[in-house]
Short mmCIF file of C-alpha atoms in Angstrom, two decimals:
data_model
loop_
_atom_site.label_atom_id
_atom_site.label_comp_id
_atom_site.label_asym_id
_atom_site.label_seq_id
_atom_site.Cartn_x
_atom_site.Cartn_y
_atom_site.Cartn_z
CA UNK A 159 147.67 13.47 115.89
CA UNK A 160 144.25 12.79 117.41
CA UNK A 161 143.85 16.48 118.20
CA UNK A 162 144.75 17.38 114.63
CA UNK A 163 142.20 14.93 113.23
CA UNK A 164 139.55 16.18 115.63
CA UNK A 165 140.23 19.81 114.69
CA UNK A 166 140.09 18.93 111.00
CA UNK A 167 136.78 17.15 111.48
CA UNK A 168 135.30 20.11 113.34
CA UNK A 169 136.52 22.49 110.64
CA UNK A 170 135.02 20.32 107.92
CA UNK A 171 131.71 20.12 109.76
CA UNK A 172 131.72 23.91 110.19
CA UNK A 173 132.34 24.36 106.48
CA UNK A 174 129.36 22.16 105.63
CA UNK A 175 127.11 24.33 107.76
CA UNK A 176 128.55 27.59 106.47
CA UNK A 177 130.17 28.54 109.78
CA UNK A 178 133.76 28.62 108.59
CA UNK A 179 133.01 31.62 106.41
CA UNK A 180 132.22 33.59 109.53
CA UNK A 181 135.82 33.33 110.77
CA UNK A 182 138.02 34.89 108.09
CA UNK A 183 137.22 37.85 105.90
CA UNK A 184 138.02 37.09 102.25
CA UNK A 185 140.01 39.51 100.13
CA UNK A 186 137.22 39.29 97.55
CA UNK A 187 133.48 38.83 97.79
CA UNK A 188 132.57 36.84 94.71
CA UNK A 189 128.98 37.29 93.59
CA UNK A 190 127.09 35.79 90.69
CA UNK A 191 124.54 37.94 88.86
CA UNK A 192 122.00 36.58 86.39
CA UNK A 193 120.55 38.95 83.82
CA UNK A 194 119.45 38.76 80.20
CA UNK A 195 122.32 39.75 77.91
CA UNK A 196 120.81 38.05 74.84
CA UNK A 197 117.33 37.62 73.42
CA UNK A 198 114.29 39.89 73.55
CA UNK A 199 114.65 40.56 77.27
CA UNK A 200 118.18 41.90 76.85
CA UNK A 201 116.69 45.33 76.21
CA UNK A 202 116.56 45.75 79.93
CA UNK A 203 118.87 42.97 81.08
CA UNK A 204 121.80 44.81 79.51
CA UNK A 205 120.96 48.14 81.26
CA UNK A 206 120.77 46.23 84.55
CA UNK A 207 124.25 44.81 83.91
CA UNK A 208 125.54 48.31 83.14
CA UNK A 209 124.12 49.58 86.42
CA UNK A 210 125.72 46.68 88.30
CA UNK A 211 129.13 47.38 86.78
CA UNK A 212 128.90 51.06 87.62
CA UNK A 213 127.66 50.59 91.18
CA UNK A 214 130.06 47.75 92.02
CA UNK A 215 132.90 49.99 90.91
CA UNK A 216 131.56 52.69 93.26
CA UNK A 217 131.33 50.20 96.12
CA UNK A 218 134.87 48.98 95.57
CA UNK A 219 136.27 52.50 95.38
CA UNK A 220 134.66 53.13 98.78
CA UNK A 221 136.30 50.06 100.35
CA UNK A 222 134.10 47.23 99.11
CA UNK A 223 131.62 45.36 101.30
CA UNK A 224 132.97 44.86 104.80
CA UNK A 225 136.42 45.58 103.43
CA UNK A 226 136.19 42.88 100.73
CA UNK A 227 136.37 43.79 97.05
CA UNK A 228 133.22 42.81 95.18
CA UNK A 229 134.00 40.63 92.15
CA UNK A 230 130.98 39.86 89.96
CA UNK A 231 130.44 37.09 87.44
CA UNK A 232 127.49 37.57 85.08
CA UNK A 233 125.33 34.74 83.75
CA UNK A 234 123.09 35.26 80.72
CA UNK A 235 119.50 34.27 81.51
CA UNK A 236 118.88 34.10 77.78
CA UNK A 237 120.55 30.67 77.61
CA UNK A 238 117.42 29.02 79.01
CA UNK A 239 116.42 27.56 82.35
CA UNK A 240 118.39 24.29 82.24
CA UNK A 241 121.65 25.90 81.15
CA UNK A 242 121.13 28.78 83.59
CA UNK A 243 120.79 26.33 86.45
CA UNK A 244 123.91 24.51 85.29
CA UNK A 245 125.89 27.76 85.24
CA UNK A 246 124.47 28.69 88.63
CA UNK A 247 125.65 25.42 90.13
CA UNK A 248 129.04 25.74 88.45
CA UNK A 249 129.69 29.13 90.03
CA UNK A 250 128.78 27.82 93.46
CA UNK A 251 130.35 24.39 93.36
CA UNK A 252 133.45 25.07 91.25
CA UNK A 253 134.24 28.72 91.92
CA UNK A 254 133.11 28.95 95.52
CA UNK A 255 130.55 31.73 94.99
CA UNK A 256 128.28 31.97 98.04
CA UNK A 257 126.27 35.07 97.10
CA UNK A 258 123.99 35.23 94.07
CA UNK A 259 121.71 37.89 92.61
CA UNK A 260 119.10 35.98 90.61
CA UNK A 261 116.94 36.47 88.64
CA UNK A 262 114.93 38.64 86.23
CA UNK A 263 112.52 35.99 84.98
CA UNK A 264 109.90 34.71 87.41
CA UNK A 265 110.25 31.29 85.81
CA UNK A 266 113.97 31.31 86.54
CA UNK A 267 113.42 32.44 90.12
CA UNK A 268 111.03 29.54 90.62
CA UNK A 269 113.71 27.00 89.67
CA UNK A 270 116.64 28.78 91.34
CA UNK A 271 115.15 29.44 94.80
CA UNK A 272 115.01 25.79 95.96
CA UNK A 273 118.44 25.11 94.50
CA UNK A 274 119.91 28.08 96.39
CA UNK A 275 118.40 26.65 99.55
CA UNK A 276 119.92 23.21 98.90
CA UNK A 277 123.34 24.74 98.16
CA UNK A 278 123.13 27.04 101.20
CA UNK A 279 123.81 30.09 99.04
CA UNK A 280 122.51 33.58 99.79
CA UNK A 281 120.23 34.37 96.84
CA UNK A 282 118.86 37.87 96.38
CA UNK A 283 115.93 37.86 93.96
CA UNK A 284 116.64 41.24 92.44
CA UNK A 285 113.93 41.63 89.80
CA UNK A 286 111.51 38.69 89.41
CA UNK A 287 107.95 39.50 90.39
CA UNK A 288 106.09 36.28 91.15
CA UNK A 289 104.67 36.46 94.65
CA UNK A 290 104.28 32.71 95.01
CA UNK A 291 107.92 31.91 95.80
CA UNK A 292 108.06 33.48 99.25
CA UNK A 293 104.39 32.77 100.01
CA UNK A 294 104.51 29.07 99.21
CA UNK A 295 107.58 28.28 101.33
CA UNK A 296 109.77 29.86 103.99
CA UNK A 297 113.33 30.06 102.78
CA UNK A 298 116.45 30.51 104.89
CA UNK A 299 118.75 31.73 102.12
CA UNK A 300 116.42 33.49 99.68
CA UNK A 301 115.28 37.13 99.95
CA UNK A 302 113.85 39.73 97.57
CA UNK A 303 114.87 43.40 97.63
CA UNK A 304 111.91 44.75 95.70
CA UNK A 305 108.15 44.32 95.52
CA UNK A 306 106.27 41.36 94.11
CA UNK A 307 103.39 41.03 91.66
CA UNK A 308 100.73 41.56 94.33
CA UNK A 309 102.10 44.93 95.43
CA UNK A 310 102.44 46.02 91.82
CA UNK A 311 99.04 44.80 90.62
CA UNK A 312 97.00 46.03 93.60
CA UNK A 313 98.60 49.47 93.27
CA UNK A 314 97.85 49.41 89.54
CA UNK A 315 94.18 48.59 90.16
CA UNK A 316 93.93 51.46 92.66
CA UNK A 317 95.39 53.87 90.14
CA UNK A 318 93.04 52.60 87.42
CA UNK A 319 90.06 53.17 89.74
CA UNK A 320 91.30 56.70 90.42
CA UNK A 321 92.00 57.51 86.77
CA UNK A 322 89.00 55.83 85.11
CA UNK A 323 86.41 54.43 87.53
CA UNK A 324 83.54 54.08 85.04
CA UNK A 325 84.57 51.07 82.91
CA UNK A 326 82.58 47.85 82.50
CA UNK A 327 84.72 45.45 80.44
CA UNK A 328 88.34 44.34 80.57
CA UNK A 329 90.69 42.22 78.47
CA UNK A 330 94.23 40.98 79.03
CA UNK A 331 97.19 40.31 76.71
CA UNK A 332 99.98 38.79 78.82
CA UNK A 333 102.99 36.60 78.19
CA UNK A 334 102.26 32.92 78.72
CA UNK A 335 104.49 32.05 81.68
CA UNK A 336 104.61 32.55 85.45
CA UNK A 337 104.69 36.35 85.50
CA UNK A 338 101.99 36.83 82.89
CA UNK A 339 99.62 34.36 84.52
CA UNK A 340 100.31 35.41 88.11
CA UNK A 341 99.98 39.13 87.48
CA UNK A 342 96.64 38.67 85.68
CA UNK A 343 95.28 36.47 88.48
CA UNK A 344 96.14 39.11 91.09
CA UNK A 345 94.91 42.00 88.93
CA UNK A 346 91.49 40.55 88.12
CA UNK A 347 90.83 39.23 91.64
CA UNK A 348 91.68 42.65 93.05
CA UNK A 349 89.62 44.44 90.44
CA UNK A 350 86.54 42.37 91.26
CA UNK A 351 86.72 43.60 94.87
CA UNK A 352 86.04 47.13 93.63
CA UNK A 353 83.97 46.27 90.56
CA UNK A 354 82.34 42.87 91.12
CA UNK A 355 80.30 43.23 87.95
CA UNK A 356 83.27 43.84 85.65
CA UNK A 357 83.14 41.59 82.62
CA UNK A 358 86.23 39.90 81.19
CA UNK A 359 85.81 39.80 77.40
CA UNK A 360 89.15 38.24 76.44
CA UNK A 361 92.09 36.46 78.06
CA UNK A 362 95.01 36.19 75.66
CA UNK A 363 98.38 34.69 76.55
CA UNK A 364 100.75 34.77 73.56
CA UNK A 365 103.95 32.80 74.00
CA UNK A 366 106.97 34.44 75.60
CA UNK A 367 109.09 36.03 72.88
CA UNK A 368 106.24 36.30 70.35
CA UNK A 369 107.01 38.41 67.29
CA UNK A 370 103.50 38.74 65.83
CA UNK A 371 100.49 40.07 67.74
CA UNK A 372 98.13 40.44 64.78
CA UNK A 373 95.65 37.93 66.23
CA UNK A 374 95.51 39.66 69.61
CA UNK A 375 95.23 43.11 68.03
CA UNK A 376 92.39 41.99 65.75
CA UNK A 377 90.45 40.53 68.68
CA UNK A 378 90.85 43.71 70.73
CA UNK A 379 89.65 45.83 67.82
CA UNK A 380 86.61 43.60 67.38
CA UNK A 381 85.72 43.33 71.07
CA UNK A 382 86.45 46.98 71.99
CA UNK A 383 86.97 46.45 75.76
CA UNK A 384 86.99 49.50 78.02
CA UNK A 385 90.27 48.49 79.69
CA UNK A 386 93.15 46.37 78.41
CA UNK A 387 95.86 45.05 80.73
CA UNK A 388 99.27 44.14 79.38
CA UNK A 389 101.97 43.31 81.94
CA UNK A 390 104.46 42.19 79.28
CA UNK A 391 108.00 43.53 79.27
CA UNK A 392 111.07 43.85 77.10
CA UNK A 393 110.94 43.03 73.42
CA UNK A 394 107.46 41.49 73.70
CA UNK A 395 105.93 44.71 74.98
CA UNK A 396 107.87 46.81 72.47
CA UNK A 397 106.59 44.69 69.60
CA UNK A 398 102.98 44.78 70.82
CA UNK A 399 103.01 48.58 71.15
CA UNK A 400 104.62 49.14 67.74
CA UNK A 401 102.29 46.76 65.93
CA UNK A 402 99.25 48.07 67.81
CA UNK A 403 100.13 51.65 66.93
CA UNK A 404 100.57 50.80 63.25
CA UNK A 405 97.05 49.38 63.18
CA UNK A 406 95.40 52.19 65.15
CA UNK A 407 94.76 50.04 68.21
CA UNK A 408 95.20 52.88 70.67
CA UNK A 409 92.60 55.09 69.01
CA UNK A 410 89.62 52.99 70.14
CA UNK A 411 88.96 54.87 73.38
CA UNK A 412 90.09 51.98 75.57
CA UNK A 413 92.34 52.63 78.56
CA UNK A 414 95.53 50.62 78.20
CA UNK A 415 97.19 49.60 81.45
CA UNK A 416 100.88 48.70 81.11
CA UNK A 417 102.52 48.43 84.53
CA UNK A 418 105.98 47.71 83.06
CA UNK A 419 106.07 50.20 80.20
CA UNK A 420 108.45 52.60 82.00
CA UNK A 421 111.27 50.33 80.83
CA UNK A 422 110.20 50.73 77.18
CA UNK A 423 109.36 54.44 76.91
CA UNK A 424 112.71 55.72 75.64
CA UNK A 425 113.23 52.77 73.29
CA UNK A 426 109.77 53.10 71.75
CA UNK A 427 110.02 56.84 71.20
CA UNK A 428 107.03 58.26 69.34
CA UNK A 429 105.31 54.86 69.20
CA UNK A 430 103.86 55.30 72.71
CA UNK A 431 100.68 57.40 72.69
CA UNK A 432 99.49 59.65 75.49
CA UNK A 433 97.02 58.26 78.00
CA UNK A 434 98.48 54.83 78.82
CA UNK A 435 98.53 54.00 82.53
CA UNK A 436 102.21 53.39 83.15
CA UNK A 437 104.01 51.69 86.00
CA UNK A 438 107.65 51.39 86.99
CA UNK A 439 107.58 48.22 89.14
CA UNK A 440 108.48 50.28 92.17
CA UNK A 441 108.85 53.95 92.97
CA UNK A 442 111.84 54.53 90.76
CA UNK A 443 111.94 56.84 87.77
CA UNK A 444 114.63 59.16 86.48
CA UNK A 445 112.10 61.99 86.93
CA UNK A 446 110.95 60.71 90.34
CA UNK A 447 108.91 63.55 91.90
CA UNK A 448 110.59 63.15 95.30
CA UNK A 449 114.18 62.27 94.41
CA UNK A 450 114.93 63.67 90.97
CA UNK A 451 116.82 66.58 92.57
CA UNK A 452 118.59 64.44 95.17
CA UNK A 453 122.35 64.80 94.44
CA UNK A 454 123.04 61.06 94.58
CA UNK A 455 120.13 60.26 92.29
CA UNK A 456 121.06 63.01 89.85
CA UNK A 457 124.63 61.71 89.78
CA UNK A 458 123.42 58.15 89.14
CA UNK A 459 121.18 59.27 86.27
CA UNK A 460 123.92 61.41 84.70
CA UNK A 461 126.60 58.72 84.91
CA UNK A 462 124.27 55.98 83.71
CA UNK A 463 123.26 58.12 80.74
CA UNK A 464 126.91 58.84 79.96
CA UNK A 465 127.73 55.11 80.13
CA UNK A 466 124.77 53.78 78.14
CA UNK A 467 123.36 56.71 76.18
CA UNK A 468 119.95 56.29 77.82
CA UNK A 469 118.10 57.09 81.04
CA UNK A 470 118.05 54.36 83.72
CA UNK A 471 114.98 52.13 83.69
CA UNK A 472 113.47 50.02 86.45
CA UNK A 473 115.83 47.00 86.07
CA UNK A 474 118.74 49.37 86.67
CA UNK A 475 117.02 50.67 89.80
CA UNK A 476 116.23 47.14 90.96
CA UNK A 477 119.89 46.25 90.53
CA UNK A 478 120.83 49.27 92.64
CA UNK A 479 118.40 48.13 95.33
CA UNK A 480 119.85 44.62 95.33
CA UNK A 481 123.43 45.85 95.66
CA UNK A 482 122.67 48.49 98.30
CA UNK A 483 120.54 45.96 100.17
CA UNK A 484 123.30 43.37 99.94
CA UNK A 485 125.88 45.82 101.30
CA UNK A 486 123.55 46.84 104.13
CA UNK A 487 122.87 43.19 104.94
CA UNK A 488 126.52 42.18 105.05
CA UNK A 489 127.43 45.13 107.24
CA UNK A 490 124.55 44.41 109.63
CA UNK A 491 125.50 40.73 109.81
CA UNK A 492 129.13 41.58 110.51
CA UNK A 493 128.10 43.91 113.31
CA UNK A 494 125.88 41.23 114.84
CA UNK A 495 128.74 38.74 114.43
CA UNK A 496 131.22 40.79 116.44
CA UNK A 497 132.96 42.12 113.36
CA UNK A 498 133.69 38.67 111.93
CA UNK A 499 132.87 37.78 108.35
CA UNK A 500 129.32 36.35 108.26
CA UNK A 501 128.08 33.11 106.76
CA UNK A 502 125.42 33.30 104.01
CA UNK A 503 122.59 32.41 106.39
CA UNK A 504 123.68 35.18 108.78
CA UNK A 505 123.49 37.75 105.97
CA UNK A 506 120.09 36.44 104.89
CA UNK A 507 118.86 36.72 108.47
CA UNK A 508 120.17 40.28 108.79
CA UNK A 509 118.50 41.25 105.52
CA UNK A 510 115.11 40.22 106.90
CA UNK A 511 115.18 42.88 109.63
CA UNK A 512 116.73 45.88 107.88
CA UNK A 513 115.76 49.05 106.07
CA UNK A 514 117.77 50.57 103.26
CA UNK A 515 117.48 53.17 100.53
CA UNK A 516 118.53 53.36 96.92
CA UNK A 517 117.13 56.13 94.69
CA UNK A 518 113.48 56.10 95.74
CA UNK A 519 111.71 55.79 99.05
CA UNK A 520 113.12 53.65 101.85
CA UNK A 521 112.63 49.89 101.49
CA UNK A 522 111.72 47.76 104.49
CA UNK A 523 112.64 44.08 104.47
CA UNK A 524 110.22 41.68 106.12
CA UNK A 525 110.85 38.56 108.19
CA UNK A 526 109.68 36.32 105.33
CA UNK A 527 112.38 37.83 103.08
CA UNK A 528 110.00 40.06 101.09
CA UNK A 529 110.95 43.68 100.46
CA UNK A 530 108.28 46.35 100.87
CA UNK A 531 108.64 48.81 98.02
CA UNK A 532 106.34 51.74 97.20
CA UNK A 533 104.81 51.93 93.72
CA UNK A 534 104.93 54.83 91.26
CA UNK A 535 102.15 54.98 88.66
CA UNK A 536 101.07 57.63 86.23
CA UNK A 537 99.85 58.32 82.70
CA UNK A 538 101.96 58.73 79.59
CA UNK A 539 102.08 62.09 77.88
CA UNK A 540 104.03 63.71 75.08
CA UNK A 541 106.50 66.43 76.02
CA UNK A 542 108.17 68.53 73.31
CA UNK A 543 111.47 68.43 75.20
CA UNK A 544 111.76 64.65 74.80
CA UNK A 545 111.52 62.36 71.76
CA UNK A 546 109.67 59.77 73.84
CA UNK A 547 106.65 59.67 76.13
CA UNK A 548 107.11 60.60 79.79
CA UNK A 549 105.08 59.71 82.88
CA UNK A 550 102.71 62.41 84.15
CA UNK A 551 100.07 62.56 86.93
CA UNK A 552 102.28 60.38 89.13
CA UNK A 553 101.04 58.89 92.40
CA UNK A 554 103.19 57.07 94.96
CA UNK A 555 101.42 54.17 96.67
CA UNK A 556 102.94 52.94 99.98
CA UNK A 557 103.77 49.24 99.99
CA UNK A 558 102.04 48.52 103.29
CA UNK A 559 98.66 49.38 101.71
CA UNK A 560 99.00 46.95 98.83
CA UNK A 561 101.17 44.03 99.98
CA UNK A 562 99.91 40.69 101.25
CA UNK A 563 100.73 40.31 104.98
CA UNK A 564 103.43 37.78 105.85
CA UNK A 565 102.04 34.29 106.24
CA UNK A 566 99.05 34.87 103.96
CA UNK A 567 98.47 33.88 100.32
CA UNK A 568 97.89 36.63 97.76
CA UNK A 569 94.96 35.02 95.87
CA UNK A 570 93.03 34.81 99.15
CA UNK A 571 94.19 38.12 100.64
CA UNK A 572 93.30 40.31 97.66
CA UNK A 573 89.71 39.05 97.82
CA UNK A 574 89.51 40.33 101.40
CA UNK A 575 90.62 43.89 100.60
CA UNK A 576 88.19 46.52 101.87
CA UNK A 577 86.53 48.18 98.84
CA UNK A 578 86.92 51.55 100.58
CA UNK A 579 90.64 51.33 99.78
CA UNK A 580 89.79 52.55 96.28
CA UNK A 581 89.10 55.99 97.73
CA UNK A 582 92.48 56.25 99.44
CA UNK A 583 94.33 57.63 96.41
CA UNK A 584 91.81 60.45 96.22
CA UNK A 585 92.80 61.78 99.64
CA UNK A 586 95.10 64.75 100.02
CA UNK A 587 97.88 62.48 101.29
CA UNK A 588 98.23 60.96 97.84
CA UNK A 589 98.62 64.01 95.71
CA UNK A 590 99.22 63.71 91.99
CA UNK A 591 102.66 64.82 90.82
CA UNK A 592 103.07 66.35 87.37
CA UNK A 593 106.08 65.50 85.22
CA UNK A 594 108.79 68.14 85.57
#
């Protein structure tokens, strides 16, 4: 009897520390996935969900992850932060989910990361961009399988300097929450390294989900800045572009920089003019100059288009990266664990030392949990073969050039960038790829 009680106590203690999961492989690997399926952001949250469904089906047909069938449960981020956190906890505490892919919104990632750590749940940040999460604290259970705002904004500044180096004034129209504020802070601090005399003529932060940008458009038309940054996404960006086009905003001669507009191009159709600096929050694009003819990428694009009626956009690619990274991490952890099923912290540890590939260049995971992802930037143009703008003059920027080193803080690091970096994209190594 004493032996039984002692064994039970040891087993209970092991469960608390996540060790018991390393002993027996489950028949199913339950994962929770947060994505916007309602509200303005659903315009790319829904495509991400479609990609997840398609790719999880592929994974399961090939034997699952470590032999376990992947069973997803989706949570709508559109329900708001408090309810999202409640649903997150419910999946973990009531349904026994130990692996989560969360989230899209930077605000949601900020509230989920510490909770995942407290619950000892592997949390893969699959789309949120704020760099502060992994820089402010070292997490044991939280990793990110794509770039952060610093990588994206520094690469965007470099492309702007390559495309139009002779500007003097800049304005910003960004959503008023973590992503909008963080991305502007990184962008302007980086820009001042290369153009210390640049003058900011307007900083506008309309509320998240705004439906009327008449005030912002009027100010831009009155101020006539040389460059306008807008890192908005989803319905907010769509609305701004449509309303701006209706009022002739893009005819002023300003260079508009929209690092997230790749996700809106097909939806907006003819509303997007030529000449906007466009980003894809990574090096993914259905017409990627290096992988568009890769058989696996072509198959993904074709099947996604058949499923949804549209080309895949960056949230779909980020979802692919999260799932491929998760599979790679589990398999690496199992190998390191002698073939036994790993605990969440073992998978998180394995994910910090791995490399994996989705449909772009290889992604390297770093010991602080941050993924190093190259950046694709270009300029919009009209092509008679498509009823929407495409990305032309594409350049691929390696992540190691534009990512804050582990252990450093982005606001400080970007100010220390060598101004000579602006000439890097002009070298032969970084050739410009036309749209094909």
